[in-house]
mmCIF file of C-alpha atoms and ligand atoms in Angstrom:
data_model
loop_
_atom_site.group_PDB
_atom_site.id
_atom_site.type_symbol
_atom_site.label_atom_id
_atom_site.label_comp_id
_atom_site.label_asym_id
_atom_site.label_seq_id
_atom_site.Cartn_x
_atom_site.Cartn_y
_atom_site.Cartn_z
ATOM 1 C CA UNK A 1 -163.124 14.164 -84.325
ATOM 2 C CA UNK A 2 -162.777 17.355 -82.162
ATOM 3 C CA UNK A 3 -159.522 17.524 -80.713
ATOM 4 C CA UNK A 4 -159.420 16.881 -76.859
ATOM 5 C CA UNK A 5 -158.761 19.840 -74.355
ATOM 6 C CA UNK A 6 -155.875 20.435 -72.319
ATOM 7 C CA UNK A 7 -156.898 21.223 -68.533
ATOM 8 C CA UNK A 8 -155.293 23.835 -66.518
ATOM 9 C CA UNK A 9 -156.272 23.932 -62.750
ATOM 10 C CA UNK A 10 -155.175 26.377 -60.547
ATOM 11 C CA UNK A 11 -155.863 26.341 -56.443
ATOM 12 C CA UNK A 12 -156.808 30.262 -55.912
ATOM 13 C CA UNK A 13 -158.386 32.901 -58.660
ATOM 14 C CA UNK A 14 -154.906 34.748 -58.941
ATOM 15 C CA UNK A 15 -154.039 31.423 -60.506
ATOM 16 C CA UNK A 16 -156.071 31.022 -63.263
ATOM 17 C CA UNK A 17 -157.447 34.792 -63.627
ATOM 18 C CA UNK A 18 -154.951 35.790 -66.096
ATOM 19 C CA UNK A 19 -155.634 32.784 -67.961
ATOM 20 C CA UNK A 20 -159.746 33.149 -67.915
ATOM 21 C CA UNK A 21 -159.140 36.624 -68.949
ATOM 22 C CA UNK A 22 -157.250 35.661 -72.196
ATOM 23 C CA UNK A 23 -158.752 32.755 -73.131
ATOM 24 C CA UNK A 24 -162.310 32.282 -75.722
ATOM 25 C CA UNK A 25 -164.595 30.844 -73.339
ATOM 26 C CA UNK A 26 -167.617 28.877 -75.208
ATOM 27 C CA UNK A 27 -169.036 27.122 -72.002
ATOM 28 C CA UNK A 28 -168.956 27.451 -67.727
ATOM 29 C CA UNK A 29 -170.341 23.971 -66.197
ATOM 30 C CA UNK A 30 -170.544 23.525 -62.386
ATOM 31 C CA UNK A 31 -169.979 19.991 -61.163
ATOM 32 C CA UNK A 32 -168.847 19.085 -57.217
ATOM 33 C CA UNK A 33 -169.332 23.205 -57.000
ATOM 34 C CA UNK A 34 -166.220 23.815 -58.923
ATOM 35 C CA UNK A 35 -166.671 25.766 -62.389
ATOM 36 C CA UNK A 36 -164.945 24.208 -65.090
ATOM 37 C CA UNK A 37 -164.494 27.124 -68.410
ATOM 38 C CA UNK A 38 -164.156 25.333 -71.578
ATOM 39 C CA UNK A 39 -162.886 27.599 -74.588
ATOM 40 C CA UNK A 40 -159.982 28.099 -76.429
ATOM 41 C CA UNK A 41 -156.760 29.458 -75.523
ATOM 42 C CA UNK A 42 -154.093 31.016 -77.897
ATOM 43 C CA UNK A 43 -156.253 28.678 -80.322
ATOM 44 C CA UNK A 44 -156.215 25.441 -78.224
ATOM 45 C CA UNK A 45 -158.758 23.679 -76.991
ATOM 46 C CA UNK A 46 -158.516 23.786 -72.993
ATOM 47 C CA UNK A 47 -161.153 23.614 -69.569
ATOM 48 C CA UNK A 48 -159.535 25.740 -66.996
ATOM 49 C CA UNK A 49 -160.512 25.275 -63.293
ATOM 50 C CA UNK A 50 -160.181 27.089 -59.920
ATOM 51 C CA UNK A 51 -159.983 23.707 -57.518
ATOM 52 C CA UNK A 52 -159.752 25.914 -54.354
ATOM 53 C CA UNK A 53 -156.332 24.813 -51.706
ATOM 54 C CA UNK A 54 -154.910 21.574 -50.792
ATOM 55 C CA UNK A 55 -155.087 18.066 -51.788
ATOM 56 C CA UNK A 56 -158.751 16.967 -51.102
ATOM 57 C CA UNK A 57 -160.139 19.767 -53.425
ATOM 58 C CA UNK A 58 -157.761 18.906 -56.062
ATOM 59 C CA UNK A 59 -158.380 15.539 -56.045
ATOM 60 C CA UNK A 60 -161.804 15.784 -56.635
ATOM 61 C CA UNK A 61 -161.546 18.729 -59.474
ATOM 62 C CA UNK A 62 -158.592 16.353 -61.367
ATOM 63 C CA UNK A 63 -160.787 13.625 -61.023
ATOM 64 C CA UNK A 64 -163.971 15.253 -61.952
ATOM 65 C CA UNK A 65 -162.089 17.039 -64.553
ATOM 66 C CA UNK A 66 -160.692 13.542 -66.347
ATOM 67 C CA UNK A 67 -164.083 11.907 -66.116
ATOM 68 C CA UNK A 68 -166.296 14.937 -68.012
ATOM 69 C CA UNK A 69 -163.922 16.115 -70.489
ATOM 70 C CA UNK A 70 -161.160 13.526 -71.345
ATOM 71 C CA UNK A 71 -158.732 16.340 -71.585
ATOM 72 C CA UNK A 72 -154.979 14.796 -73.344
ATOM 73 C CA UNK A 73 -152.699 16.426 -71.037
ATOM 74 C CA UNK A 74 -153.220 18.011 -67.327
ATOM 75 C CA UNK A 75 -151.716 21.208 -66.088
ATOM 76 C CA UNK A 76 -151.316 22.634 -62.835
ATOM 77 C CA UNK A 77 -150.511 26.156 -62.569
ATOM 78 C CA UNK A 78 -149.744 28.103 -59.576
ATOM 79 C CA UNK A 79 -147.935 29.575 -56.938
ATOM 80 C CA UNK A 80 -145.703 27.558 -54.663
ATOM 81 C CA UNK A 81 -143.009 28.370 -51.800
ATOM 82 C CA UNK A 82 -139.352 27.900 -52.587
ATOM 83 C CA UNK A 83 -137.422 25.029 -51.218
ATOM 84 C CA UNK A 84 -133.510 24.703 -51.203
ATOM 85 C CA UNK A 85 -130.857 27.376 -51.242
ATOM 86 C CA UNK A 86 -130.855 28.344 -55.426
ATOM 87 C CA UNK A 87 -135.008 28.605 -55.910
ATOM 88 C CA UNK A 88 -135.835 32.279 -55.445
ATOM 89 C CA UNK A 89 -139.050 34.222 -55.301
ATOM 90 C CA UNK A 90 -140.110 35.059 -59.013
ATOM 91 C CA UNK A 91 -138.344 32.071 -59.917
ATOM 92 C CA UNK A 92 -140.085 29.417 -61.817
ATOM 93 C CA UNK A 93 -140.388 25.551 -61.045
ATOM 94 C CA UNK A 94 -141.307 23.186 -63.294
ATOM 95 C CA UNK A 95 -141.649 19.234 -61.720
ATOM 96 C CA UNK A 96 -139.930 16.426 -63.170
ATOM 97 C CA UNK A 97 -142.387 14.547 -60.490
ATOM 98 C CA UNK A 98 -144.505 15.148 -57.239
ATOM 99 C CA UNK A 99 -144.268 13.311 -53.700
ATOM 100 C CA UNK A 100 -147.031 13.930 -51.343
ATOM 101 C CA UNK A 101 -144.845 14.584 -48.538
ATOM 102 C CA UNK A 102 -147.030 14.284 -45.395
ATOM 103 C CA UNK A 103 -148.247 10.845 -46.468
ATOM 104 C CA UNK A 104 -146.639 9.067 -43.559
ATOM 105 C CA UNK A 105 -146.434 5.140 -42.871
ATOM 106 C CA UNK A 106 -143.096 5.502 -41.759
ATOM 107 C CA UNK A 107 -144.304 4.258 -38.148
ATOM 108 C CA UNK A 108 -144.843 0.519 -40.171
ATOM 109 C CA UNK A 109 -141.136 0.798 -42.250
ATOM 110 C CA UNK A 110 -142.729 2.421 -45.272
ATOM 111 C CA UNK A 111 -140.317 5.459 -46.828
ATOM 112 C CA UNK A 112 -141.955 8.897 -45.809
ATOM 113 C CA UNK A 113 -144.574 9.912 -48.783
ATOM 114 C CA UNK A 114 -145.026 6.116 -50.172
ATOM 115 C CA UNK A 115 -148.564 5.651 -51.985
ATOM 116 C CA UNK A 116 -149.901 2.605 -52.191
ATOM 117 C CA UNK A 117 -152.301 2.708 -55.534
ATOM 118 C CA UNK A 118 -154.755 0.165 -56.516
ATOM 119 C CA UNK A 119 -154.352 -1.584 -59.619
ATOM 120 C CA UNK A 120 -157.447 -3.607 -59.777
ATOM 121 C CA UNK A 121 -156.526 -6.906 -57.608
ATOM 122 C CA UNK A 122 -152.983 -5.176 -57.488
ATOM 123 C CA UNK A 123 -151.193 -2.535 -55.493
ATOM 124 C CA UNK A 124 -149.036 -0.493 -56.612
ATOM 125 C CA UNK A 125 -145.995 1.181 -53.692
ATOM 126 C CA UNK A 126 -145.137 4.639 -55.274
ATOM 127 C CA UNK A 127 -143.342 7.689 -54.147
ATOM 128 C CA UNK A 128 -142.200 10.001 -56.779
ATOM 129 C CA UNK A 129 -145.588 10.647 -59.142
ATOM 130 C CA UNK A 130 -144.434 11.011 -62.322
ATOM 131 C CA UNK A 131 -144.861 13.986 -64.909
ATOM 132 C CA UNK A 132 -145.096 14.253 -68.776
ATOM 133 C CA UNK A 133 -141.631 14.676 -69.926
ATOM 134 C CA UNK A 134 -142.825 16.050 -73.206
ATOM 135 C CA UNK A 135 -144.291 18.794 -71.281
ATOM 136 C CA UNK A 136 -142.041 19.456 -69.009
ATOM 137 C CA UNK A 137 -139.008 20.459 -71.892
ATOM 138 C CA UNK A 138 -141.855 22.745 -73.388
ATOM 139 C CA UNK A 139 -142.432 24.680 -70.306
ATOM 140 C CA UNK A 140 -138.654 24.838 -69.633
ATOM 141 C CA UNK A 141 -137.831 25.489 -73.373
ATOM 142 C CA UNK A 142 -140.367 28.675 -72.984
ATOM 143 C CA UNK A 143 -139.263 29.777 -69.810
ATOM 144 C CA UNK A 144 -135.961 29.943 -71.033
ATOM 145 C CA UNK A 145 -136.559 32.224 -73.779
ATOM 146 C CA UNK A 146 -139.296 34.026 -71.513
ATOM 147 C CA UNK A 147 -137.778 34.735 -68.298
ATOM 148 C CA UNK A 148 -133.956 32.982 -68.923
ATOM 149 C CA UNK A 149 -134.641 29.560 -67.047
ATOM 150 C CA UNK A 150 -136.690 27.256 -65.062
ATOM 151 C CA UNK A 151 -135.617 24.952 -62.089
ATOM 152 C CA UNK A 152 -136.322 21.612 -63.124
ATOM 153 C CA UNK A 153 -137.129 19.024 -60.294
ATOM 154 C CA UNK A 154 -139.488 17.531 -57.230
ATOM 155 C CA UNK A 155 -142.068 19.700 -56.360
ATOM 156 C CA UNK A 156 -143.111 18.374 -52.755
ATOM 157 C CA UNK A 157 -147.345 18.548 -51.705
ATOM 158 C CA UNK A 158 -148.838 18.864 -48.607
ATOM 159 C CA UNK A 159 -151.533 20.075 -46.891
ATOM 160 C CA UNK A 160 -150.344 22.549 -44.716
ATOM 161 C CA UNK A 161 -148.675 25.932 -46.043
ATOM 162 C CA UNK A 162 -145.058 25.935 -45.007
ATOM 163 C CA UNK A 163 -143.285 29.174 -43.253
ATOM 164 C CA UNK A 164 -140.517 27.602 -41.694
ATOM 165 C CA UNK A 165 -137.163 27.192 -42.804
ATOM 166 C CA UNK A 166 -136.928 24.114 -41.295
ATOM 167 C CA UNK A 167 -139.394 22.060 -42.861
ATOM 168 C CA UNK A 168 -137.829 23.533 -45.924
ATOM 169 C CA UNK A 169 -134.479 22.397 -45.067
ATOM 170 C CA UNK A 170 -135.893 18.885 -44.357
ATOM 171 C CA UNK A 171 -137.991 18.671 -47.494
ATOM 172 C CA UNK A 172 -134.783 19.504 -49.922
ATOM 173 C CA UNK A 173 -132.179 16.952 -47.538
ATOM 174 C CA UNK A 174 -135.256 14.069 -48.090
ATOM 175 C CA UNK A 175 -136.545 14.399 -51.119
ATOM 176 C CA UNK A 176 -134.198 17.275 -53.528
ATOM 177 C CA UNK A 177 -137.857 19.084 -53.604
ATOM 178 C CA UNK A 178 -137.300 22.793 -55.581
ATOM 179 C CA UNK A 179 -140.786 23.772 -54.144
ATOM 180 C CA UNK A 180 -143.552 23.009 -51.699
ATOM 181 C CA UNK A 181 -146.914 23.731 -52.380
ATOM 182 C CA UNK A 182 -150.355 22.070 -51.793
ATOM 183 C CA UNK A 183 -152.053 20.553 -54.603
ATOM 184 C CA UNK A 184 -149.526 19.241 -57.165
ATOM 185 C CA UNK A 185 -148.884 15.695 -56.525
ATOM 186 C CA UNK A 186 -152.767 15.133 -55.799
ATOM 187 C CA UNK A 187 -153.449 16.036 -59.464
ATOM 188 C CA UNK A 188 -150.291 14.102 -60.292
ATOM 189 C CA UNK A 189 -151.554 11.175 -58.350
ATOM 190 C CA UNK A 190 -155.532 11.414 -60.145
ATOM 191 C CA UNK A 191 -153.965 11.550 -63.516
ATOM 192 C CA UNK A 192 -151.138 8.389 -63.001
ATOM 193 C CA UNK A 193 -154.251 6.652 -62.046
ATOM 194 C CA UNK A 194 -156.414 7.224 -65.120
ATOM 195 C CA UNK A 195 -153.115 7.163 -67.510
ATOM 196 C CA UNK A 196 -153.319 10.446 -68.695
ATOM 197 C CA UNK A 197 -149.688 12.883 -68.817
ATOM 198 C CA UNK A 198 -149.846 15.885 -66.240
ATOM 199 C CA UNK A 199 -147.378 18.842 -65.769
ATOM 200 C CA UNK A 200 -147.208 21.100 -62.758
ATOM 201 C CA UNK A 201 -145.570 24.426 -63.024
ATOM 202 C CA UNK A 202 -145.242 26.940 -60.308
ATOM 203 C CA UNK A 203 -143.573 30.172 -59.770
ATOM 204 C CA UNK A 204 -142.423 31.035 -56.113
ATOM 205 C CA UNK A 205 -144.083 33.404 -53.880
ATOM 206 C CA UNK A 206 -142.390 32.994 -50.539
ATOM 207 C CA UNK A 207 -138.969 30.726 -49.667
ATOM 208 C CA UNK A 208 -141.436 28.330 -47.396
ATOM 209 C CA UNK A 209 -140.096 30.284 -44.090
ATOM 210 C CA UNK A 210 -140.531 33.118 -41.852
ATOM 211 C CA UNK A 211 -141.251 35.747 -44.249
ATOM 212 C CA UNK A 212 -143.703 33.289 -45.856
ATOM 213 C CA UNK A 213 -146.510 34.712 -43.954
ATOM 214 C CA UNK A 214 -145.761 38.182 -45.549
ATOM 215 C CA UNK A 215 -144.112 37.631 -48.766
ATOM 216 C CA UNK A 216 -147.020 35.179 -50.133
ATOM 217 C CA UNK A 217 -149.697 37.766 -50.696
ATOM 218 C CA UNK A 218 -147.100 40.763 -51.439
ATOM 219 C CA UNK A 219 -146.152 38.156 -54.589
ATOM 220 C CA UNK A 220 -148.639 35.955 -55.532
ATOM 221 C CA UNK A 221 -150.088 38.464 -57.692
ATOM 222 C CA UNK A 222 -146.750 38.725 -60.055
ATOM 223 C CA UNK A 223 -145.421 35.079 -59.238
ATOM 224 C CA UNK A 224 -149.587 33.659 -60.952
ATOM 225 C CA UNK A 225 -148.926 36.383 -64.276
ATOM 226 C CA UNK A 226 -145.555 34.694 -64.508
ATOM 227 C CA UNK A 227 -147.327 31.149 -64.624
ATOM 228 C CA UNK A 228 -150.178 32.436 -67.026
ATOM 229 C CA UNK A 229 -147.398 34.471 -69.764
ATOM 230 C CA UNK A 230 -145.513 31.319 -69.828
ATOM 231 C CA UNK A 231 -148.929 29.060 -70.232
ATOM 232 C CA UNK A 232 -149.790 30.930 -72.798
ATOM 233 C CA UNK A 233 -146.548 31.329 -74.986
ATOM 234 C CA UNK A 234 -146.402 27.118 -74.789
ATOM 235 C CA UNK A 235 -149.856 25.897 -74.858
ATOM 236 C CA UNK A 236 -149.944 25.887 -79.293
ATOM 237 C CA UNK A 237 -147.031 23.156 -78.562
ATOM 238 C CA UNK A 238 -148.203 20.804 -75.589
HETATM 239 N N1 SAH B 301 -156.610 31.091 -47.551
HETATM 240 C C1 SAH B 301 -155.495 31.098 -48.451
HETATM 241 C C2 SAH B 301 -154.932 29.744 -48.669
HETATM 242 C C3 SAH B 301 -153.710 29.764 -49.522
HETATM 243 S S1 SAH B 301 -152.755 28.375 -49.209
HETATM 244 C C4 SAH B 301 -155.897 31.752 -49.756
HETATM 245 O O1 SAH B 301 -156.702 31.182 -50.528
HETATM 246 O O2 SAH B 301 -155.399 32.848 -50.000
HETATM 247 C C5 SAH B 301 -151.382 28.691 -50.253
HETATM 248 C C6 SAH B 301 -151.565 28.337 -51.710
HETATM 249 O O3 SAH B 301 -150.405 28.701 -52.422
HETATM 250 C C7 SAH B 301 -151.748 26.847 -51.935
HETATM 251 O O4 SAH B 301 -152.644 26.657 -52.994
HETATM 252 C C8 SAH B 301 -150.329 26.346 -52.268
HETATM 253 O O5 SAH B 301 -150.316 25.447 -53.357
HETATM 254 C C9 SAH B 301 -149.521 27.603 -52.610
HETATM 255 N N2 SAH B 301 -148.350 27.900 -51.765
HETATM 256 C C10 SAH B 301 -147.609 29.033 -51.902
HETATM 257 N N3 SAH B 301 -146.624 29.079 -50.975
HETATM 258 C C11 SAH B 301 -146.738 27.948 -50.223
HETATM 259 C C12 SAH B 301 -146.019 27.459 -49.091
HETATM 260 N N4 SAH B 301 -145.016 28.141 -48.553
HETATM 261 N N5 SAH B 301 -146.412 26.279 -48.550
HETATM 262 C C13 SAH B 301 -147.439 25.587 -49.090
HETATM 263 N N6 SAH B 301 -148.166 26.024 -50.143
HETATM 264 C C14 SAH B 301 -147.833 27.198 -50.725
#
């Protein structure tokens, strides 16, 4: 039987670029408008996917994405703002699990970022979605011998793009988060829902504050080839 794919979704083209680029591509398919390239990367079997920003759109691709091709493990690549005093720009995050931070019951008691999940006639309360550890020491493992380290930890989702050093400050005091971007735990959510292991790695762009604004398109560019080298160095061992 043919091996299944890994899948690789990035929000924005920077994202996945590098990784289209490199990668055998045997088929394109469009399905919900999004174009899902199947191929071969470094050998392995993968779909990669540009699911466009925020939590809605990656929903629907991860979703999409789990029902067409069955892939065996999910990836989300990408840029992300740094959260927390020791995550720089350039630096690379790797979750050990997602909260959707601007999920908010709190008005009815609920802890800020609690999901409730169906589980048939159940429901399921959850707040930290979690990630394949198997994948996660691979990415670190590579990083380390790539770039000298990862920061391994909460990566925080939301649909709003953070540039203040507030909300930054607040998102590390509540929930340890490393990074705050907009798409993570939505995938991470999609996949815990259909059983199948998901990594998210991102490499920062901006430090979620003031100079956000600026520093987000003056490093997005090297902060996505970061993302893609390391993708590419540990994708013949996830
Ligand atoms: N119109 C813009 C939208 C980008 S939104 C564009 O397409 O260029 C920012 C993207 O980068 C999101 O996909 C998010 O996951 C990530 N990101 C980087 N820095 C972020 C920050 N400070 N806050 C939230 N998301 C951030």
């Amino acid at each position: 039987m043919e091996q299944k794919p890994i899948g690789i979704i990035g929000a924005m083209a920077s994202e996945v670029a590098a990784l289209l680029a490199a990668m055998k591509e045997e088929k394109a398919e469009e399905l919900a408008g999004l174009v899902f390239h199947s191929g071969a990367l470094e050998g392995v079997p993968c779909v990669v996917v540009e699911c466009g920003p925020g939590k809605v759109n990656a929903a629907v691709c991860a979703q999409t994405m789990l029902l067409r091709y069955s892939p065996r493990l999910v990836i989300n690549v990408g840029v992300a703002g740094g959260v927390g005093s020791q995550v720089h720009i350039g630096d690379l995050v790797v979750a050990a699990a997602c909260v959707q931070y601007d999920f908010d019951t709190t008005a009815m008691g609920d802890p800020l970022g609690t999901l409730f999940i169906r589980r048939g006639a159940e429901s399921e309360d959850i707040l930290l979605l979690p990630c394949c550890e198997e994948a996660a020491a691979v990415l670190l493992e590579e990083a380390r011998s790539i770039y000298g380290g990862a920061h391994f930890g909460v990566i925080c989702t939301g649909d709003a793009f953070v540039a203040d050093p507030e909300k930054g400050r607040f998102l590390d005091e509540t929930f340890q988060a490393q990074a705050v971007e907009m798409e993570g735990a939505a995938i991470a959510q999609a996949c815990y829902m259909n059983g199948v292991p998901c990594a998210v790695l991102r490499a920062i762009s901006d430090g979620a504050n003031d100079g956000s604004p600026v520093d987000f398109p003056a490093f997005t560019r090297m902060a996505a080839e970061k993302t893609s080298r390391l993708l590419r160095a540990a994708v013949g061992r996830l």
